[in-house]
XYZ file of C-alpha atoms in Angstrom:
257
model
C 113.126 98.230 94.180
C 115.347 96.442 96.730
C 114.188 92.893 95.297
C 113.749 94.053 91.676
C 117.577 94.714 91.310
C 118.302 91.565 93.529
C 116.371 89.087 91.254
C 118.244 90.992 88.056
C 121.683 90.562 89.614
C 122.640 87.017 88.269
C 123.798 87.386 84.282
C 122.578 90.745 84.106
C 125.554 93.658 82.624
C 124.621 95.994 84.664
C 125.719 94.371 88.418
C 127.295 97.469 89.378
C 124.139 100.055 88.913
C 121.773 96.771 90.592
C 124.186 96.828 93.569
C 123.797 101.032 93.896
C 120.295 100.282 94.086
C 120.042 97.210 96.445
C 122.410 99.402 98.668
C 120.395 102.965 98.166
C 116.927 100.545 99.002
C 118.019 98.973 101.726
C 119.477 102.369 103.012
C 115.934 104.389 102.732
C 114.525 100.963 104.549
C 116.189 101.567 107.642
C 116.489 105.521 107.296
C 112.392 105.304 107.548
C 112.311 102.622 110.287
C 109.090 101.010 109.219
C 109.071 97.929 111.180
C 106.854 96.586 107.638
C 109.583 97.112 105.066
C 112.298 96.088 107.795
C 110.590 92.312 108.489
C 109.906 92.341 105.344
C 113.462 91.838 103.864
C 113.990 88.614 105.522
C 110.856 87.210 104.802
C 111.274 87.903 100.786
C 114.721 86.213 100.930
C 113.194 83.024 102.341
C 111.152 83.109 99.514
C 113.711 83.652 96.809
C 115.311 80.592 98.339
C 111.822 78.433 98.399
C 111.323 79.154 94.893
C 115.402 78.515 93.905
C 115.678 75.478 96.046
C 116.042 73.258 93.156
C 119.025 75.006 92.080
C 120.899 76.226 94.970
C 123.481 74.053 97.298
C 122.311 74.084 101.024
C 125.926 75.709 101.584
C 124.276 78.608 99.834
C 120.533 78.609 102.212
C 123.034 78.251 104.801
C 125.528 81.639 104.474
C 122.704 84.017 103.219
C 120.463 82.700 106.602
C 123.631 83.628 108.464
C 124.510 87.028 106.786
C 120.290 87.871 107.612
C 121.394 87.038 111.621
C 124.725 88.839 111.444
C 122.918 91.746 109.158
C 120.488 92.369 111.897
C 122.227 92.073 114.826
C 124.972 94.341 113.911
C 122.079 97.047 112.686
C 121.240 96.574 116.337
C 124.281 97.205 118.031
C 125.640 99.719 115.799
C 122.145 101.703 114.802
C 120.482 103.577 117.558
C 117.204 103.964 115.831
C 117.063 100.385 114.659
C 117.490 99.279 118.330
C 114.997 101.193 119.712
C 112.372 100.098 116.898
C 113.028 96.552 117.727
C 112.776 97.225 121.698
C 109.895 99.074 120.987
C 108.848 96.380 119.020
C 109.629 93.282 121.993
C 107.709 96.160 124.460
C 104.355 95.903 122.597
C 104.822 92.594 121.410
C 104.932 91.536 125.412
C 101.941 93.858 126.357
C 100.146 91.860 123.809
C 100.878 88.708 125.310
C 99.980 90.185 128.907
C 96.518 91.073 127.398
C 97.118 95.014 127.687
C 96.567 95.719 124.182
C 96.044 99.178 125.063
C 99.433 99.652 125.974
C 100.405 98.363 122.830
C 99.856 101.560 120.761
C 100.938 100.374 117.013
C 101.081 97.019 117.552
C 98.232 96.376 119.500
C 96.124 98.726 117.336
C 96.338 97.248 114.318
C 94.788 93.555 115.848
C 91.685 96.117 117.505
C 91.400 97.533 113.555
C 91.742 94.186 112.186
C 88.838 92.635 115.117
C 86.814 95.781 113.877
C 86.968 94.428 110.195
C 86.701 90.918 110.747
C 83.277 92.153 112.633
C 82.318 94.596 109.508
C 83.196 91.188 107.457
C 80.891 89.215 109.665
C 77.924 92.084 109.499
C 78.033 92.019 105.745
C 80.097 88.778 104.525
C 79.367 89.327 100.501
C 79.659 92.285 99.696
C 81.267 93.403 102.726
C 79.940 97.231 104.717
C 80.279 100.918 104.122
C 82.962 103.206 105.983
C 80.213 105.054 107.867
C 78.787 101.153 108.884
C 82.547 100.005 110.078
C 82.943 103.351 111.746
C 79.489 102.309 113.785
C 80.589 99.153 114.232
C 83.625 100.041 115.809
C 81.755 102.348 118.404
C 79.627 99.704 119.366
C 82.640 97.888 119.711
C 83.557 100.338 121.793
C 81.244 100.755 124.223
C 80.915 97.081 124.933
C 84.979 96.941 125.739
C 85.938 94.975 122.855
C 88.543 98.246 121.426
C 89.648 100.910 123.319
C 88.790 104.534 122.265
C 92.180 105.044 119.899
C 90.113 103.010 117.124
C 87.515 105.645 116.591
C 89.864 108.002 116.004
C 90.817 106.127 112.751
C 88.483 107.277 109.459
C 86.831 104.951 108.103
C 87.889 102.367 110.017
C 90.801 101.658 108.302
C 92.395 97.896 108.562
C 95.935 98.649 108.317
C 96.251 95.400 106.022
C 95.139 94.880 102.682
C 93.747 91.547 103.717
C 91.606 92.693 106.251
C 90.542 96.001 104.473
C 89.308 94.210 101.575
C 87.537 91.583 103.721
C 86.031 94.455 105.295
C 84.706 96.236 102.346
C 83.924 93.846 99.560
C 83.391 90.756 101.514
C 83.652 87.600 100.118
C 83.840 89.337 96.721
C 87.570 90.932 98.313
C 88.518 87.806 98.985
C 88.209 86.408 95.642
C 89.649 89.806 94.023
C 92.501 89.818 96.722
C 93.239 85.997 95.628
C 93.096 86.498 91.195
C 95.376 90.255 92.256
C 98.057 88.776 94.868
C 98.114 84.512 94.816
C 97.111 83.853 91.491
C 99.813 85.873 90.128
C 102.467 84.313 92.777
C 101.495 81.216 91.777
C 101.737 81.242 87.574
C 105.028 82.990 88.295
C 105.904 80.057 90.897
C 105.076 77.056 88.313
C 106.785 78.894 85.260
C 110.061 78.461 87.263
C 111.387 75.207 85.065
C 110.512 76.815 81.855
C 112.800 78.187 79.663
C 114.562 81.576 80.737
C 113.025 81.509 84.112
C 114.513 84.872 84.781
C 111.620 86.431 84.103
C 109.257 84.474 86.240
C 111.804 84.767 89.584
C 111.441 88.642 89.239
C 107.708 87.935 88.988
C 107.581 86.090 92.166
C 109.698 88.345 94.010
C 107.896 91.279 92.902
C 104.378 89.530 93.910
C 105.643 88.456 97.324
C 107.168 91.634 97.909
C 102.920 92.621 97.483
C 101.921 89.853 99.688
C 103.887 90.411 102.112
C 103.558 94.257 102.714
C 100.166 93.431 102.302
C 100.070 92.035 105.771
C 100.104 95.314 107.566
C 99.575 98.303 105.165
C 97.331 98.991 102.123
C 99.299 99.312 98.956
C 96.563 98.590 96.771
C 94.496 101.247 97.683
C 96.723 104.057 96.317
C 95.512 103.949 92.938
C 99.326 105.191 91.314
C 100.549 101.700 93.423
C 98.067 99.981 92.358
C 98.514 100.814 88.948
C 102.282 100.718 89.065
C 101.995 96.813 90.622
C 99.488 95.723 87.634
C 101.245 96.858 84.782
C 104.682 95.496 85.893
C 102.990 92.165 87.071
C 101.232 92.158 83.264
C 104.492 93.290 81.460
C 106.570 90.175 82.983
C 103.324 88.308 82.054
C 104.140 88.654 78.556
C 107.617 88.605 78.852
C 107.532 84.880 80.036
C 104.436 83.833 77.212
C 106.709 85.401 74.914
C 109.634 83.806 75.588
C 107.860 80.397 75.935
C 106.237 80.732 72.509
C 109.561 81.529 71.104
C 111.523 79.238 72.160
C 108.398 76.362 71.557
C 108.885 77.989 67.929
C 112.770 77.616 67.372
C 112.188 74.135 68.361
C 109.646 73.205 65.710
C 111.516 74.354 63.491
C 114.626 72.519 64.775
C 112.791 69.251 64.369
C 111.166 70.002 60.732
């Protein structure tokens, strides 16, 4: 929602309502501390600049990479719970790098859930392996060392990214899904920028990278109302941009006859 009503902002007669909910989004994004939807804001910006760079000054790159920096690091000083995410966050992030994954409790067991997929991937790479086959897997993973215990306490084995959860299940067959659902999309929306009302096609990347990028550390996809909910705006904007290509293709034939 955040991104939605910043891609709509420029032209649009309704700045005052977009700003409400860029304000309201970003609010419930720090009320809920989820270190995923927090890292995630910076990242999607980066992109909106990527994909604009033909049509912004560097002046521009340069004061919305400063307002990120000066965004964050007042949120730290002047948000207690923000602070203590992102110490949290440095704390696991260094137990990591000391090799006591173990101590690293979110962090840390995400990469053991993602080691137990990758191994599910390698013990059935087409087609991928059952939940009761990943659930074995990660005992046996467990018993050698590999994980600690906290892993089999997670049903089904569960990835904790939607990358590693479909490479899991459906094998190589996820990773061609995951690519047509997630980069195909990102990258029609991504060429259709020099077209005519591009508008439409910068909401469409946003939205898409917004996917990618959550992607990266929770499922989205799985929830079927999500799922559904990401599809049919991804296929309304679709149209939107054919539409207004065939249109304005149209106006101009008719200009020249």
């Amino acid at each position: 929602m955040l991104f939605l009503a910043f891609s709509l902002l420029s032209d649009s007669k309704h700045k005052n309502w977009l700003y409400i909910s860029m304000i309201l989004s970003l609010f419930s994004i720090i009320s809920t501390n989820a270190r995923g939807s927090i890292f995630s804001v910076p990242i999607i910006l980066i992109a909106s600049v990527v994909y604009l760079y033909h049509t912004i000054h560097l002046k521009i790159v340069a004061l919305v990479s400063l307002s990120i920096i000066l965004g964050f690091v007042c949120l730290y000083f002047l948000s207690g719970n923000f602070k203590e995410r992102i110490n949290f966050t440095k704390h696991e992030f260094s137990n990591i790098a000391s090799g006591n994954i173990e101590k690293a409790v979110s962090s840390g067991g995400r990469l053991q859930l993602w080691k137990s997929a990758t191994e599910a991937f390698k013990a059935s790479p087409l087609i991928g392996s059952t939940y009761s086959k990943r659930e074995c897997i990660i005992k046996k993973l467990h018993s050698k060392g590999d994980v600690t215990s906290w892993t089999e306490g997670v049903a089904r084995g569960h990835a904790h990214s939607q990358y590693f959860e479909m490479l899991a299940s459906n094998g190589l067959l996820g990773v061609i899904a995951i690519s047509l659902i997630l980069f195909a999309p990102s990258i029609y929306f991504f060429k259709k920028r020099k077209q005519v009302n591009n508008k439409i096609a910068y909401v469409g990347f946003l939205f898409v990278i917004g996917f990618i990028v959550y992607g990266l550390t929770e499922v989205p996809l799985q929830a079927n109302l999500i799922s559904s909910y990401y599809a049919f705006i991804v296929v309304t904007l679709v149209s939107l941009q054919e539409n207004m290509v065939f249109r304005y293709r149209e106006n101009n034939g008719k200009q020249k006859n």
